[in-house]
Amino acid sequence: MSAMKMTRRGFIKTCGIMAGYAVLSVNMTKEVFAAAMNMVGMRQKQVYDADAHVYKIRKSQDNPMIKKIYDTKSGFLHDGPCGHKSHHLLHTEYKDRSARVKALKDKGVTLNI
Amino acid sequence: MMRSVEGVMYQVNAPKGVDPDDIFFVQVDPNKCEACGTCEEVCGTGAIKSINDDGIRQVVDTAACMNCGQCLVNCPYGAIYEGVSYVDELFEKLKDPDTVVVSMPAPAVRYGLGECFGAPTGTYVGGKMHAALRKLGFDYIWDNEFTADVTIMEEGTELIGRVKNAGKEGTLPLPQFTSCCPGWVKFVESFHPELLPHVSTCKSPIGMLGPLAKTYGAQETGSKPKKMYTVSIMPCVAKKYEGLRPEMDDSGQRDIDATINTRELAYMIKKAGIEFNSLPDEDPDPVLGESTGAATIFGTSGGVMEAALRLAYEVLSGQKLNDPDIKVVRTHEGIKTADVKVPNFGTVKVAVCSGLSNAQKLCEEVKAGKSPYHFIEIMACPGGCVNGGGQPIDPDVRASLFKSMIAKVNRRYNARKPVA
């Protein structure tokens, strides 16, 4: 059994198929990625087409509902963008999450960063 | 229990009160993995890797995974599944006459959803999407594009403040990074916490629509916030993590009750027996529904930047921007930089970047004090949200029989490789 394995492995080596496999596998990843990016380009084009042709208003500040919500007299956010109410509802704070990443690396897991 | 949704497996799991840091939002099914390594290749952090001599991949730890789902949409074998799905709970809520169910679809959903019903790649189906949501029984057809416009007002104002007061005490530093992308936000929190003061304090559009729906929206419609159930509909997997962040409760309730993605919405429409292609185009409900072209371009890499510049130009120059197309920031992949000339102000220096390995380069530059930019947009997925981890799978990505055979041979060969 083990002799058969050896022979097979030797055969593969001499044929150089090892290298062939490696190339094929790299190419496959590239091919998959290229297909995906082609699809992305098509979706992106549709986004810009809709921006130019479907949406009647093209700037956020011109949206009538934006004008309504920020109206200085009666608007829900009458103290303006980055005002008091905005800060409470629409802004946030972030958390340092590096400790768990560090613990992972200390365990011997290699990451790209 | 597992279920197949548009060619992707999902665990039926709607977590409540769970720390999202402990959830595997994506994971590899070892029985379907062919060890081709595509996932590892597209992962920005190295969270997904070979765990045995067979070359079978796994997401090794939730702390290293940014939940972007690029591994999932690029897997040729459909071997990667999602760990969280609110579909069953949402169907229950839609049936309950006592619950006010609110729809909140992201811009990019309307450029992917049609593909699940046979439309060509990228077809815009915004009108049909609103009609389908109404047919599914949502009480308010509000739209996350409205808060994309709000985001521009808030984030643009924040940027103008940082630029005008640069160097003054108490001012947040430049460059300002965008904060719309939950994969990027977790990335900077995990790998570059020292850069957090550079990240815009603005919540993402969905982070804004949740609390606005349960305060302003409740007020405008006479709804009780406690009875409202807000549904974030996203082209994304990482948005499921964002919706579960414990701090997202500024409305006095949970701001976002459920998050589904484009594939799950298509599944629900099909399951409900709705003939999507014969639906008429319908508008969203006003107040929290109306949006602009600036909002819809949030769906693509460079879009937040362009939308913000359409505001910043007018505020900084005091002049009207006649042509809203700022093509210089439009990008397909990689890092794009531009100098935008603004009259009465000077030059606004910007960078647009998608893909986390590219983000890493810009982070290093900022850390080294070498970043010349005022504003940097970062999206975790190459090309932006239209290519999100929750979008329909590109049929070209799924392997042909030939590729599948090669991978199997590869796997057998790798299995025989002597252990070092």
XYZ file of C-alpha atoms in Angstrom:
533
model
C 0.000 0.000 0.000
C 2.659 2.470 1.032
C 4.817 1.493 -1.954
C 1.910 2.259 -4.259
C 1.540 5.669 -2.687
C 5.224 6.360 -3.154
C 5.050 5.390 -6.793
C 2.085 7.562 -7.390
C 3.669 10.524 -5.697
C 6.856 10.000 -7.660
C 4.904 9.821 -10.890
C 3.144 13.064 -10.163
C 6.432 14.754 -9.385
C 8.096 13.627 -12.613
C 5.162 14.745 -14.696
C 5.421 18.183 -13.199
C 1.707 18.159 -12.652
C 2.267 19.662 -9.270
C 3.212 22.922 -10.952
C 0.315 22.552 -13.354
C -2.147 22.236 -10.514
C -0.723 25.280 -8.790
C -1.109 27.383 -11.944
C -4.638 26.138 -12.549
C -5.679 26.922 -9.020
C -4.258 30.473 -9.171
C -5.919 31.029 -12.545
C -9.233 29.887 -11.169
C -9.125 32.438 -8.379
C -8.235 35.150 -10.890
C -11.017 34.079 -13.215
C -13.612 34.088 -10.461
C -12.468 37.543 -9.355
C -12.529 38.934 -12.928
C -16.058 37.635 -13.451
C -17.159 39.279 -10.224
C -15.609 42.634 -11.126
C -17.272 42.602 -14.542
C -20.604 42.133 -12.795
C -19.763 44.981 -10.394
C -19.057 47.335 -13.303
C -22.459 46.561 -14.792
C -24.238 47.228 -11.494
C -22.261 50.455 -10.990
C -23.207 51.726 -14.451
C -26.890 51.237 -13.637
C -26.462 53.241 -10.413
C -25.035 56.251 -12.257
C -27.692 55.939 -14.984
C -30.438 56.045 -12.352
C -28.769 59.037 -10.661
C -28.773 60.906 -13.970
C -32.136 59.798 -15.390
C -34.466 58.325 -12.739
C -34.002 60.716 -9.808
C -35.436 64.174 -10.472
C -33.396 65.800 -7.684
C -29.678 65.070 -7.514
C -28.393 66.870 -4.415
C -29.244 65.881 -0.841
C -29.694 69.510 0.223
C -32.426 69.949 -2.441
C -34.592 67.045 -1.171
C -37.869 68.655 0.068
C -38.059 66.148 2.946
C -34.515 67.151 3.975
C -35.615 70.801 3.945
C -38.625 69.805 6.059
C -36.685 67.887 8.716
C -34.028 70.631 9.057
C -36.488 73.564 8.898
C -35.159 76.069 11.461
C -38.652 76.844 12.775
C -40.713 73.673 12.658
C -38.287 70.936 11.652
C -37.712 67.835 13.775
C -33.968 68.624 13.574
C -34.478 72.409 13.712
C -31.093 73.004 15.372
C -29.472 71.872 12.119
C -27.017 69.179 11.025
C -24.633 68.213 13.854
C -26.975 70.020 16.259
C -28.022 68.764 19.683
C -30.782 66.396 18.549
C -28.665 65.099 15.680
C -25.890 64.283 18.097
C -28.258 62.309 20.268
C -29.989 60.332 17.496
C -27.686 60.308 14.480
C -24.107 60.313 15.784
C -22.255 57.602 17.638
C -19.040 56.575 19.359
C -16.726 53.717 18.488
C -15.137 50.984 20.535
C -11.543 49.772 20.589
C -11.882 46.097 19.611
C -8.175 45.359 19.277
C -7.867 43.293 22.475
C -9.536 40.223 20.978
C -7.423 40.485 17.835
C -4.302 40.669 19.982
C -5.395 37.641 22.009
C -5.891 35.741 18.761
C -2.415 36.626 17.536
C -0.933 35.689 20.911
C -2.516 32.264 20.430
C -0.430 31.942 17.263
C -3.053 32.715 14.601
C -1.505 34.617 11.697
C -3.596 37.425 10.237
C -2.902 39.690 7.264
C -2.671 42.790 9.448
C -32.193 24.459 10.856
C -30.707 25.473 7.515
C -32.488 26.820 4.449
C -31.417 27.591 0.889
C -32.052 31.199 -0.145
C -31.128 32.199 -3.714
C -28.379 29.587 -3.818
C -26.932 30.420 -0.401
C -27.511 28.430 2.793
C -28.786 30.279 5.859
C -29.066 29.234 9.470
C -32.553 30.111 10.723
C -31.421 32.293 13.613
C -32.750 35.676 14.771
C -30.581 36.594 17.767
C -31.836 38.960 20.496
C -29.698 40.484 23.196
C -26.639 38.560 22.032
C -23.195 40.149 21.754
C -22.690 40.284 17.965
C -18.954 39.895 18.537
C -19.604 36.231 19.358
C -21.620 35.403 16.216
C -20.211 33.775 13.075
C -22.160 35.756 10.463
C -20.482 33.680 7.744
C -18.915 30.241 8.046
C -17.746 27.448 5.756
C -19.611 24.154 5.458
C -16.682 21.667 5.555
C -18.697 19.127 3.528
C -19.039 21.524 0.592
C -15.589 23.149 0.749
C -13.410 22.017 -2.172
C -10.271 23.631 -0.740
C -9.819 25.923 -3.769
C -8.695 28.820 -1.558
C -10.713 31.541 -3.315
C -12.154 32.713 0.021
C -8.715 33.086 1.558
C -7.589 35.046 -1.497
C -10.424 37.606 -1.246
C -10.364 37.982 2.562
C -8.822 41.296 3.647
C -7.932 40.265 7.184
C -6.927 36.609 6.905
C -9.863 35.482 9.039
C -10.640 32.533 6.760
C -7.925 29.938 6.357
C -7.011 26.313 5.932
C -7.573 24.339 9.118
C -6.363 20.861 8.161
C -4.243 18.880 5.705
C -7.197 18.635 3.314
C -7.097 22.399 2.876
C -10.624 22.827 4.204
C -11.227 26.488 5.094
C -12.956 27.948 8.146
C -13.506 31.414 9.586
C -11.134 30.860 12.487
C -12.458 33.469 14.914
C -15.260 36.054 14.964
C -12.793 38.713 16.139
C -10.851 38.483 12.869
C -13.926 38.440 10.603
C -15.366 41.785 9.486
C -18.567 40.038 8.259
C -18.196 41.548 4.753
C -19.146 38.252 3.103
C -16.744 38.623 0.161
C -15.715 34.997 0.803
C -19.363 34.002 0.423
C -20.128 35.810 -2.858
C -16.855 34.622 -4.402
C -17.051 30.955 -3.339
C -17.479 28.903 -6.547
C -19.102 26.020 -4.628
C -21.737 27.696 -2.474
C -19.875 26.302 0.525
C -20.190 29.395 2.699
C -23.358 29.915 4.683
C -24.870 32.774 6.685
C -25.298 32.383 10.428
C -28.134 34.877 10.989
C -31.541 35.127 9.304
C -34.635 37.048 10.449
C -36.871 35.841 7.616
C -39.175 33.652 9.755
C -39.540 36.255 12.488
C -40.272 38.917 9.859
C -43.019 36.794 8.256
C -44.593 36.477 11.731
C -44.436 40.245 12.317
C -45.963 40.972 8.900
C -48.945 38.757 9.826
C -49.433 40.419 13.219
C -52.005 43.266 12.930
C -50.691 44.765 16.164
C -47.159 45.344 14.834
C -46.248 48.351 12.683
C -43.656 46.925 10.311
C -41.351 49.444 8.665
C -39.261 48.758 5.549
C -35.824 50.362 5.232
C -34.104 49.198 2.005
C -30.565 50.341 1.152
C -29.677 51.946 -2.195
C -27.792 48.930 -3.638
C -30.689 46.492 -3.047
C -32.584 48.009 -5.983
C -29.662 47.279 -8.334
C -29.449 43.596 -7.361
C -32.963 42.389 -6.514
C -34.116 42.204 -10.146
C -31.394 39.659 -10.935
C -33.211 37.130 -8.727
C -36.211 37.480 -11.058
C -34.287 37.100 -14.301
C -33.451 40.748 -15.053
C -30.041 41.609 -16.552
C -27.219 42.395 -14.089
C -27.728 45.694 -12.276
C -31.228 46.474 -13.560
C -32.808 49.263 -11.471
C -36.003 47.944 -9.850
C -36.647 50.633 -7.205
C -40.317 51.118 -8.125
C -41.075 47.400 -8.183
C -39.196 46.944 -4.919
C -41.438 49.490 -3.169
C -44.529 47.810 -4.671
C -43.324 44.382 -3.505
C -42.685 45.645 0.037
C -46.230 47.045 0.125
C -47.617 43.708 -1.129
C -45.615 41.817 1.507
C -47.563 43.806 4.101
C -45.101 46.397 5.362
C -47.043 49.225 7.016
C -44.614 51.981 6.050
C -42.533 51.908 2.892
C -39.741 54.096 4.156
C -36.407 54.086 2.442
C -32.849 54.106 3.659
C -32.017 56.418 0.751
C -33.758 59.231 2.651
C -31.212 58.892 5.454
C -28.412 58.676 2.894
C -29.429 62.280 2.187
C -29.478 62.959 5.950
C -26.003 61.394 6.195
C -24.710 63.832 3.597
C -26.083 66.754 5.605
C -24.549 65.464 8.849
C -21.268 64.074 7.544
C -20.752 66.960 5.111
C -21.315 69.464 7.929
C -18.905 67.523 10.135
C -16.257 67.573 7.396
C -16.673 71.298 6.763
C -16.258 71.841 10.531
C -13.062 69.777 10.653
C -11.628 71.608 7.625
C -12.537 75.120 8.826
C -11.264 74.567 12.381
C -8.251 72.408 11.490
C -5.495 72.733 14.091
C -7.732 74.416 16.675
C -8.029 72.824 20.095
C -10.938 70.431 20.484
C -11.282 69.857 16.739
C -11.328 66.293 15.451
C -8.415 65.520 13.107
C -8.165 65.304 9.313
C -8.488 63.287 7.196
C -12.075 62.378 8.004
C -13.016 58.780 7.170
C -16.552 57.785 6.151
C -18.513 55.604 8.569
C -21.249 54.093 6.372
C -19.677 50.682 5.882
C -20.011 48.335 8.884
C -17.209 46.063 7.666
C -14.830 49.029 7.546
C -16.015 50.344 10.933
C -15.331 47.001 12.617
C -12.000 46.867 10.756
C -10.780 50.208 12.069
C -12.054 49.394 15.591
C -10.227 46.043 15.527
C -6.976 46.818 13.766
C -6.437 50.603 14.005
C -8.232 51.896 17.122
C -5.804 54.845 17.269
C -7.457 56.122 14.061
C -10.974 56.215 15.561
C -10.917 60.035 16.047
C -10.553 60.258 12.254
C -13.762 58.281 11.641
C -16.857 60.423 11.129
C -19.050 60.375 14.245
C -22.092 59.984 11.972
C -23.976 56.719 12.122
C -24.480 55.006 8.786
C -27.719 55.787 6.896
C -29.431 52.724 8.405
C -28.056 53.647 11.825
C -29.891 56.960 11.344
C -33.129 55.627 9.876
C -33.781 53.208 12.759
C -33.972 55.916 15.448
C -35.629 58.465 13.120
C -38.381 55.947 12.278
C -39.146 55.372 15.967
C -39.113 59.089 16.888
C -39.870 61.389 13.941
C -41.644 58.697 11.923
C -43.730 57.614 14.913
C -44.662 61.241 15.562
C -45.612 61.927 11.914
C -47.763 58.797 11.601
C -49.192 58.641 15.124
C -47.598 55.215 15.720
C -46.465 53.890 19.083
C -42.676 53.372 18.980
C -43.036 50.232 21.122
C -45.242 48.626 18.460
C -42.901 49.474 15.612
C -40.684 46.793 14.063
C -37.985 48.251 11.831
C -36.479 46.112 9.093
C -33.126 47.000 7.609
C -32.872 45.551 4.074
C -29.266 45.499 2.925
C -26.903 44.270 0.178
C -24.665 43.295 3.043
C -23.932 40.698 5.723
C -22.050 43.076 8.061
C -25.207 45.184 8.466
C -26.604 42.292 10.534
C -23.745 42.896 12.964
C -24.345 46.665 12.906
C -28.054 46.242 13.690
C -27.139 44.225 16.793
C -24.636 46.723 18.205
C -25.780 47.300 21.794
C -25.431 51.103 21.558
C -28.016 51.286 18.747
C -30.934 52.166 21.026
C -31.055 55.963 20.898
C -34.790 56.005 20.096
C -35.470 54.572 23.557
C -36.030 51.090 22.008
C -33.868 48.936 19.802
C -33.406 51.166 16.753
C -33.224 48.266 14.266
C -35.274 45.141 14.991
C -34.292 42.959 12.047
C -31.815 42.944 9.190
C -32.206 40.935 6.001
C -30.320 41.151 2.728
C -31.190 41.331 -0.984
C -31.219 37.535 -1.370
C -33.578 37.135 1.591
C -35.946 39.817 0.265
C -36.104 37.991 -3.090
C -36.824 34.741 -1.203
C -39.660 36.391 0.744
C -41.216 37.865 -2.411
C -41.125 34.435 -4.085
C -42.386 32.661 -0.950
C -45.342 35.093 -0.761
C -46.246 34.254 -4.364
C -45.810 37.829 -5.587
C -45.310 38.177 -9.356
C -42.397 40.594 -9.103
C -41.969 41.256 -12.811
C -45.591 42.302 -13.345
C -45.647 44.756 -10.415
C -46.234 48.431 -11.230
C -43.596 51.005 -10.184
C -44.614 52.557 -6.876
C -43.196 55.389 -4.776
C -42.132 55.023 -1.155
C -44.184 56.710 1.585
C -43.218 60.358 2.075
C -41.480 61.945 5.074
C -38.878 59.176 5.435
C -39.093 57.863 1.901
C -38.143 60.575 -0.587
C -34.592 60.615 -1.875
C -32.220 62.013 -4.485
C -29.579 60.872 -6.952
C -26.971 61.742 -4.325
C -28.526 59.100 -2.078
C -28.760 56.327 -4.649
C -25.053 56.574 -5.529
C -24.229 55.493 -1.957
C -24.595 52.022 -3.484
C -21.320 52.272 -5.372
C -17.720 52.913 -4.386
C -17.080 56.668 -4.699
C -20.753 57.497 -4.295
C -20.672 58.810 -0.733
C -17.724 60.992 -1.730
C -19.494 62.379 -4.803
C -22.704 63.004 -2.859
C -20.769 64.778 -0.083
C -18.900 66.919 -2.617
C -22.209 67.992 -4.184
C -22.970 69.537 -0.778
C -19.471 70.676 0.241
C -18.947 72.514 -3.051
C -22.063 74.634 -2.577
C -21.473 75.321 1.129
C -17.759 76.161 0.820
C -18.001 78.212 -2.382
C -21.373 79.841 -1.817
C -22.066 79.035 -5.457
C -24.435 76.661 -7.186
C -22.901 73.466 -8.545
C -24.314 73.364 -12.067
C -23.200 69.899 -13.099
C -23.653 67.402 -10.258
C -21.514 64.761 -12.015
C -18.134 64.644 -10.263
C -16.734 61.812 -12.330
C -13.199 62.136 -11.000
C -14.148 60.212 -7.827
C -15.922 57.345 -9.604
C -13.994 54.128 -9.278
C -14.162 50.463 -10.034
C -11.581 49.020 -7.691
C -8.462 49.886 -5.736
C -7.644 53.381 -4.475
C -8.575 56.540 -6.380
C -7.408 59.998 -5.354
C -8.476 63.409 -6.636
C -8.016 67.145 -6.125
C -11.360 68.906 -6.326
C -11.129 72.667 -6.904
C -13.719 74.619 -4.946
C -14.062 78.363 -5.729
C -13.580 80.738 -2.754
C -12.045 77.879 -0.801
C -9.225 76.071 -2.570
C -8.549 72.411 -3.174
C -10.343 69.569 -1.427
C -8.128 66.486 -1.490
C -9.984 63.199 -1.421
C -9.372 59.458 -1.643
C -11.856 56.703 -2.444
C -11.012 53.140 -1.613
C -12.737 49.768 -1.632
C -11.489 46.419 -0.401
C -10.006 46.022 3.072
C -6.445 45.363 1.891
C -6.552 48.757 0.161
C -8.012 50.321 3.302
C -5.028 48.939 5.185
C -2.649 50.942 2.934
C -4.510 54.211 3.567
C -4.596 53.522 7.323
C -0.821 53.068 7.378
C -0.430 56.342 5.494
C -2.561 58.248 8.005
C -0.687 56.660 10.924
C 2.633 57.722 9.409
C 1.330 61.303 9.177
C 1.744 61.194 5.406
C -1.890 61.402 4.357
C -2.570 64.586 2.386
C -6.346 64.094 2.221
C -9.264 65.904 3.782
C -11.799 63.148 3.243
C -11.419 59.405 2.650
C -14.266 57.077 1.673
C -13.776 53.416 2.485
C -15.978 50.458 1.530
C -15.067 46.919 2.535
C -16.386 45.341 -0.680
C -14.569 45.958 -3.990
C -16.724 48.369 -6.020
C -18.903 49.184 -2.998
C -22.306 47.958 -1.787
C -23.511 46.816 -5.229
C -20.940 44.041 -4.761
C -21.920 43.441 -1.139
C -21.892 40.075 0.586
C -25.702 40.035 0.666
C -26.249 40.584 -3.060
C -27.399 37.908 -5.541
C -24.612 35.528 -6.514
C -23.107 36.158 -9.946
C -23.763 32.968 -11.935
C -20.311 33.305 -13.544
C -18.708 32.861 -10.139
C -20.230 29.463 -9.523
C -17.957 26.820 -10.909
C -18.370 24.955 -14.155
C -18.023 21.181 -14.107
C -14.488 21.531 -15.372
C -13.418 23.836 -12.571
C -15.121 21.632 -10.074
C -13.159 18.618 -11.326
C -9.847 20.474 -11.142
C -10.585 21.499 -7.581
C -11.381 17.947 -6.568
C -8.118 16.683 -8.075
C -6.322 19.509 -6.301
C -7.878 18.523 -3.036
C -6.858 14.908 -3.403
C -3.332 15.957 -4.309
C -3.079 18.348 -1.347
C -4.374 15.651 0.966
C -1.448 13.422 -0.002
C 1.164 16.109 0.569
C 3.472 14.989 3.390
C 2.959 16.944 6.592
C 5.891 19.265 7.181
